[in-house]
Amino acid sequence: MASIADLDPSTELRFQGPFDHVVTSILKITNPSSDREVCFKVKTTAPKRYCVRPNSGVIKPHASVDVQVMLQPFQYDPNEKNRHKFMVQTMFAPEGDVDLETVWKANQSEIIDTKLKCVFEMPGADSTSSAGSPRPVEANANEGLRQRANASSAVTQAASDETRPVSTQQASSSPVAKAQTPSESPRPRPVAVSPKKEPATSAGVSPSSGAESAAATKPAADAAPVAQQQMKLPPFVWIALLVILAGWITGQVLFRE
């Protein structure tokens, strides 16, 4: 049966997160007929999660009504598959006064059902959660694996670049590399070795005899300072010795006479 009302959107209701507060989506229902009124009613598979205003009514010809579909706050889980759906029932209003409580039961064969699915969107995220669509979890997991693989390959490439040996072209252009290249390192200059000088010796005297004589004269040289220290006596001692020597000489002279 052809639709007697135009829905905007026509296939899905989108709700933009975050979902820590009431999120509203507008459903516009238009009556394209020029001479008949249209009755509508909005139903959902999750009545505790949504508040719909108005959820039913009558639309005049060439008129429209905006239905506010309000999603109640909840803890959003991207891994949870969304199965929420809405159904909009429409039918031409009977002639005369319309009783919305009984019109749906009396004319069930004239009811036209249009289904819409719900889509949850998070700001800044490419993935959406909707009923009947591919699960975004697998796409997110694959994307995460690709990002980790790219990061791992970048780290491996950086490590290989650090440990890669310097090429010949780089070595030739870098002065440090030239200094480290064995083929271009400066050759050591030969050191002139002067002949070893022999100690000067007198004719007929060997170096060993000169060393012995030097060793023999060393104690005498060491004894000289000691003798000089012993000769340094106080003046009164010298006077006493002179007096004693003079008395001894005088005694000798008198004894001989």
CSV table of C-alpha atoms in Angstrom, one decimal:
chain,number,residue,atom,x,y,z
A,1,MET,CA,0.0,0.0,0.0
A,2,ALA,CA,1.3,3.4,-0.9
A,3,SER,CA,2.3,5.8,1.9
A,4,ILE,CA,-0.2,8.5,2.7
A,5,ALA,CA,2.2,10.6,4.7
A,6,ASP,CA,5.8,11.8,4.2
A,7,LEU,CA,8.4,11.2,6.9
A,8,ASP,CA,11.6,13.2,7.4
A,9,PRO,CA,13.8,11.4,8.1
A,10,SER,CA,12.3,8.4,6.3
A,11,THR,CA,14.5,5.5,7.3
A,12,GLU,CA,16.3,6.2,10.6
A,13,LEU,CA,16.4,8.5,13.6
A,14,ARG,CA,19.9,9.7,14.6
A,15,PHE,CA,20.8,10.7,18.1
A,16,GLN,CA,24.0,12.6,18.7
A,17,GLY,CA,25.9,11.9,21.9
A,18,PRO,CA,27.1,12.2,24.6
A,19,PHE,CA,24.2,10.4,26.2
A,20,ASP,CA,24.6,11.6,29.8
A,21,HIS,CA,21.6,13.9,29.2
A,22,VAL,CA,18.3,13.9,27.2
A,23,VAL,CA,19.0,13.8,23.4
A,24,THR,CA,16.2,14.8,21.1
A,25,SER,CA,15.7,13.9,17.5
A,26,ILE,CA,12.9,15.5,15.4
A,27,LEU,CA,10.6,13.4,13.1
A,28,LYS,CA,8.6,15.5,10.7
A,29,ILE,CA,5.3,14.0,9.4
A,30,THR,CA,3.7,15.7,6.4
A,31,ASN,CA,0.2,15.2,5.0
A,32,PRO,CA,0.5,15.7,1.2
A,33,SER,CA,-3.2,15.2,0.6
A,34,SER,CA,-5.2,18.2,-0.4
A,35,ASP,CA,-8.6,17.2,0.9
A,36,ARG,CA,-8.3,14.6,3.6
A,37,GLU,CA,-6.9,14.5,7.1
A,38,VAL,CA,-4.4,11.9,8.2
A,39,CYS,CA,-4.2,10.2,11.6
A,40,PHE,CA,-0.8,9.1,12.9
A,41,LYS,CA,0.6,7.2,15.9
A,42,VAL,CA,4.2,6.6,16.9
A,43,LYS,CA,5.3,3.4,18.5
A,44,THR,CA,8.7,2.1,19.7
A,45,THR,CA,10.3,-1.2,20.7
A,46,ALA,CA,11.9,0.5,23.8
A,47,PRO,CA,9.2,2.6,25.4
A,48,LYS,CA,11.1,3.0,28.7
A,49,ARG,CA,14.1,4.6,26.8
A,50,TYR,CA,12.2,7.2,24.8
A,51,CYS,CA,9.6,9.9,25.3
A,52,VAL,CA,7.6,11.0,22.2
A,53,ARG,CA,5.6,14.2,22.0
A,54,PRO,CA,3.1,14.1,20.4
A,55,ASN,CA,2.9,10.4,20.0
A,56,SER,CA,-0.4,10.6,18.1
A,57,GLY,CA,-2.7,13.1,16.4
A,58,VAL,CA,-4.4,14.3,13.2
A,59,ILE,CA,-2.7,16.2,10.4
A,60,LYS,CA,-4.7,18.6,8.2
A,61,PRO,CA,-4.3,18.6,4.4
A,62,HIS,CA,-0.9,20.1,3.3
A,63,ALA,CA,0.1,20.4,6.9
A,64,SER,CA,2.9,18.9,8.9
A,65,VAL,CA,3.8,18.1,12.5
A,66,ASP,CA,7.1,17.9,14.3
A,67,VAL,CA,7.4,14.9,16.6
A,68,GLN,CA,10.0,15.2,19.3
A,69,VAL,CA,11.7,11.8,20.1
A,70,MET,CA,13.6,12.2,23.3
A,71,LEU,CA,16.2,9.6,24.2
A,72,GLN,CA,16.6,9.3,28.0
A,73,PRO,CA,20.2,9.4,29.5
A,74,PHE,CA,22.0,6.1,29.7
A,75,GLN,CA,25.5,4.6,29.8
A,76,TYR,CA,26.6,4.4,26.2
A,77,ASP,CA,28.5,1.2,25.3
A,78,PRO,CA,29.8,1.1,21.7
A,79,ASN,CA,30.1,-2.7,21.9
A,80,GLU,CA,26.4,-3.0,22.5
A,81,LYS,CA,24.3,-3.7,19.4
A,82,ASN,CA,21.4,-1.3,19.1
A,83,ARG,CA,18.1,-2.9,18.4
A,84,HIS,CA,15.8,0.1,19.0
A,85,LYS,CA,13.2,0.8,16.3
A,86,PHE,CA,10.3,3.1,15.7
A,87,MET,CA,7.1,2.5,13.8
A,88,VAL,CA,4.8,5.3,12.5
A,89,GLN,CA,1.3,4.2,11.7
A,90,THR,CA,-0.8,6.4,9.4
A,91,MET,CA,-4.3,6.3,8.0
A,92,PHE,CA,-6.9,8.6,6.5
A,93,ALA,CA,-9.2,10.0,9.1
A,94,PRO,CA,-12.8,9.0,8.8
A,95,GLU,CA,-15.5,11.6,8.0
A,96,GLY,CA,-16.9,13.5,10.9
A,97,ASP,CA,-15.4,13.7,14.4
A,98,VAL,CA,-12.3,11.5,15.0
A,99,ASP,CA,-11.9,9.5,18.2
A,100,LEU,CA,-8.3,8.6,18.4
A,101,GLU,CA,-9.0,6.0,21.0
A,102,THR,CA,-11.2,3.9,18.7
A,103,VAL,CA,-10.3,4.8,15.2
A,104,TRP,CA,-7.2,2.5,15.1
A,105,LYS,CA,-9.3,-0.5,16.2
A,106,ALA,CA,-12.1,0.2,13.8
A,107,ASN,CA,-10.1,0.6,10.7
A,108,GLN,CA,-7.1,-1.7,11.1
A,109,SER,CA,-7.1,-2.7,7.4
A,110,GLU,CA,-6.4,0.9,6.4
A,111,ILE,CA,-3.3,1.3,8.6
A,112,ILE,CA,0.0,1.9,6.9
A,113,ASP,CA,3.2,1.0,8.9
A,114,THR,CA,6.5,2.7,8.3
A,115,LYS,CA,9.5,1.5,10.3
A,116,LEU,CA,12.6,3.5,11.3
A,117,LYS,CA,15.8,2.3,13.0
A,118,CYS,CA,17.7,4.3,15.6
A,119,VAL,CA,21.3,5.3,15.2
A,120,PHE,CA,23.6,6.4,18.0
A,121,GLU,CA,26.5,8.7,17.1
A,122,MET,CA,29.4,9.9,19.3
A,123,PRO,CA,31.1,13.3,18.5
A,124,GLY,CA,34.5,12.8,16.8
A,125,ALA,CA,33.9,9.0,16.2
A,126,ASP,CA,33.4,7.4,12.8
A,127,SER,CA,31.5,4.5,14.2
A,128,THR,CA,27.8,4.4,14.8
A,129,SER,CA,25.6,2.0,16.6
A,130,SER,CA,22.4,1.1,14.7
A,131,ALA,CA,19.9,-1.7,14.3
A,132,GLY,CA,20.4,-3.9,11.3
A,133,SER,CA,23.7,-2.3,10.3
A,134,PRO,CA,27.2,-4.0,10.5
A,135,ARG,CA,28.6,-4.0,14.0
A,136,PRO,CA,30.9,-1.1,14.5
A,137,VAL,CA,32.9,-3.0,17.1
A,138,GLU,CA,34.7,-5.1,14.5
A,139,ALA,CA,35.5,-2.0,12.4
A,140,ASN,CA,36.9,-0.3,15.5
A,141,ALA,CA,38.9,-3.3,16.5
A,142,ASN,CA,40.4,-3.6,13.0
A,143,GLU,CA,41.2,0.1,12.9
A,144,GLY,CA,42.9,-0.3,16.3
A,145,LEU,CA,44.9,-3.2,15.1
A,146,ARG,CA,46.0,-1.3,12.0
A,147,GLN,CA,47.0,1.7,14.1
A,148,ARG,CA,49.1,-0.5,16.5
A,149,ALA,CA,50.7,-2.2,13.5
A,150,ASN,CA,51.6,1.1,11.9
A,151,ALA,CA,53.0,2.4,15.2
A,152,SER,CA,55.0,-0.9,15.6
A,153,SER,CA,56.4,-0.6,12.1
A,154,ALA,CA,57.4,3.0,12.6
A,155,VAL,CA,59.3,2.1,15.8
A,156,THR,CA,61.0,-0.8,14.0
A,157,GLN,CA,61.9,1.5,11.1
A,158,ALA,CA,63.3,4.1,13.5
A,159,ALA,CA,65.4,1.5,15.3
A,160,SER,CA,66.8,0.1,12.0
A,161,ASP,CA,67.7,3.7,10.9
A,162,GLU,CA,69.6,4.2,14.1
A,163,THR,CA,71.6,1.0,13.7
A,164,ARG,CA,72.1,1.2,9.9
A,165,PRO,CA,75.8,1.7,9.0
A,166,VAL,CA,76.9,4.9,7.4
A,167,SER,CA,76.9,4.6,3.6
A,168,THR,CA,80.0,5.4,1.5
A,169,GLN,CA,78.4,8.7,0.2
A,170,GLN,CA,77.6,9.8,3.7
A,171,ALA,CA,81.1,8.8,5.0
A,172,SER,CA,82.7,10.8,2.2
A,173,SER,CA,80.6,13.9,3.0
A,174,SER,CA,81.1,13.9,6.8
A,175,PRO,CA,84.4,14.9,8.3
A,176,VAL,CA,83.8,12.7,11.3
A,177,ALA,CA,83.1,9.7,9.1
A,178,LYS,CA,86.4,10.5,7.2
A,179,ALA,CA,88.3,10.4,10.4
A,180,GLN,CA,86.7,7.1,11.3
A,181,THR,CA,87.3,5.5,7.9
A,182,PRO,CA,90.3,3.1,8.1
A,183,SER,CA,91.2,3.6,4.4
A,184,GLU,CA,91.4,7.4,4.7
A,185,SER,CA,92.9,7.6,8.2
A,186,PRO,CA,96.3,9.5,8.3
A,187,ARG,CA,99.4,7.2,8.4
A,188,PRO,CA,101.6,7.5,11.5
A,189,ARG,CA,104.7,9.5,10.9
A,190,PRO,CA,108.0,7.6,11.6
A,191,VAL,CA,109.7,8.8,14.8
A,192,ALA,CA,113.5,9.5,14.5
A,193,VAL,CA,115.4,7.4,17.1
A,194,SER,CA,118.6,9.1,18.3
A,195,PRO,CA,121.5,6.8,19.1
A,196,LYS,CA,122.0,6.0,22.7
A,197,LYS,CA,124.8,8.0,24.2
A,198,GLU,CA,127.4,6.1,26.2
A,199,PRO,CA,128.6,7.7,29.4
A,200,ALA,CA,131.9,9.7,28.9
A,201,THR,CA,134.9,7.7,30.3
A,202,SER,CA,138.6,8.4,30.4
A,203,ALA,CA,140.9,6.5,28.2
A,204,GLY,CA,141.6,3.0,29.4
A,205,VAL,CA,138.7,3.1,31.9
A,206,SER,CA,135.6,1.1,31.3
A,207,PRO,CA,132.2,2.3,32.3
A,208,SER,CA,131.9,-0.4,34.9
A,209,SER,CA,135.1,0.8,36.6
A,210,GLY,CA,133.8,4.3,36.6
A,211,ALA,CA,130.6,3.2,38.3
A,212,GLU,CA,132.7,1.4,41.0
A,213,SER,CA,134.9,4.4,41.6
A,214,ALA,CA,131.8,6.6,41.9
A,215,ALA,CA,130.3,4.1,44.4
A,216,ALA,CA,133.6,4.1,46.3
A,217,THR,CA,133.8,7.9,46.5
A,218,LYS,CA,130.2,8.2,47.7
A,219,PRO,CA,130.9,7.1,51.3
A,220,ALA,CA,133.7,9.6,51.6
A,221,ALA,CA,131.5,12.3,50.2
A,222,ASP,CA,128.9,11.4,52.8
A,223,ALA,CA,131.5,11.3,55.6
A,224,ALA,CA,132.7,14.9,54.9
A,225,PRO,CA,129.5,16.6,56.1
A,226,VAL,CA,129.7,14.4,59.3
A,227,ALA,CA,133.3,15.5,60.0
A,228,GLN,CA,132.4,19.1,59.4
A,229,GLN,CA,129.6,18.7,61.9
A,230,GLN,CA,132.0,17.2,64.5
A,231,MET,CA,134.5,20.1,64.0
A,232,LYS,CA,131.9,22.6,64.8
A,233,LEU,CA,132.6,23.0,68.7
A,234,PRO,CA,131.7,25.8,71.0
A,235,PRO,CA,134.4,28.6,71.4
A,236,PHE,CA,134.9,27.9,75.1
A,237,VAL,CA,135.9,24.4,74.3
A,238,TRP,CA,138.6,25.6,72.0
A,239,ILE,CA,139.8,28.1,74.6
A,240,ALA,CA,140.1,25.3,77.2
A,241,LEU,CA,142.0,23.1,74.8
A,242,LEU,CA,144.4,25.9,74.0
A,243,VAL,CA,145.0,26.5,77.8
A,244,ILE,CA,145.6,22.8,78.3
A,245,LEU,CA,148.0,22.7,75.4
A,246,ALA,CA,149.9,25.8,76.6
A,247,GLY,CA,150.3,24.3,80.1
A,248,TRP,CA,151.5,21.0,78.7
A,249,ILE,CA,154.1,22.8,76.5
A,250,THR,CA,155.3,24.9,79.5
A,251,GLY,CA,155.6,21.8,81.6
A,252,GLN,CA,157.7,20.1,78.9
A,253,VAL,CA,160.0,23.1,78.7
A,254,LEU,CA,160.5,23.3,82.4
A,255,PHE,CA,161.1,19.6,82.7
A,256,ARG,CA,163.8,19.6,80.1
A,257,GLU,CA,165.6,22.5,81.9
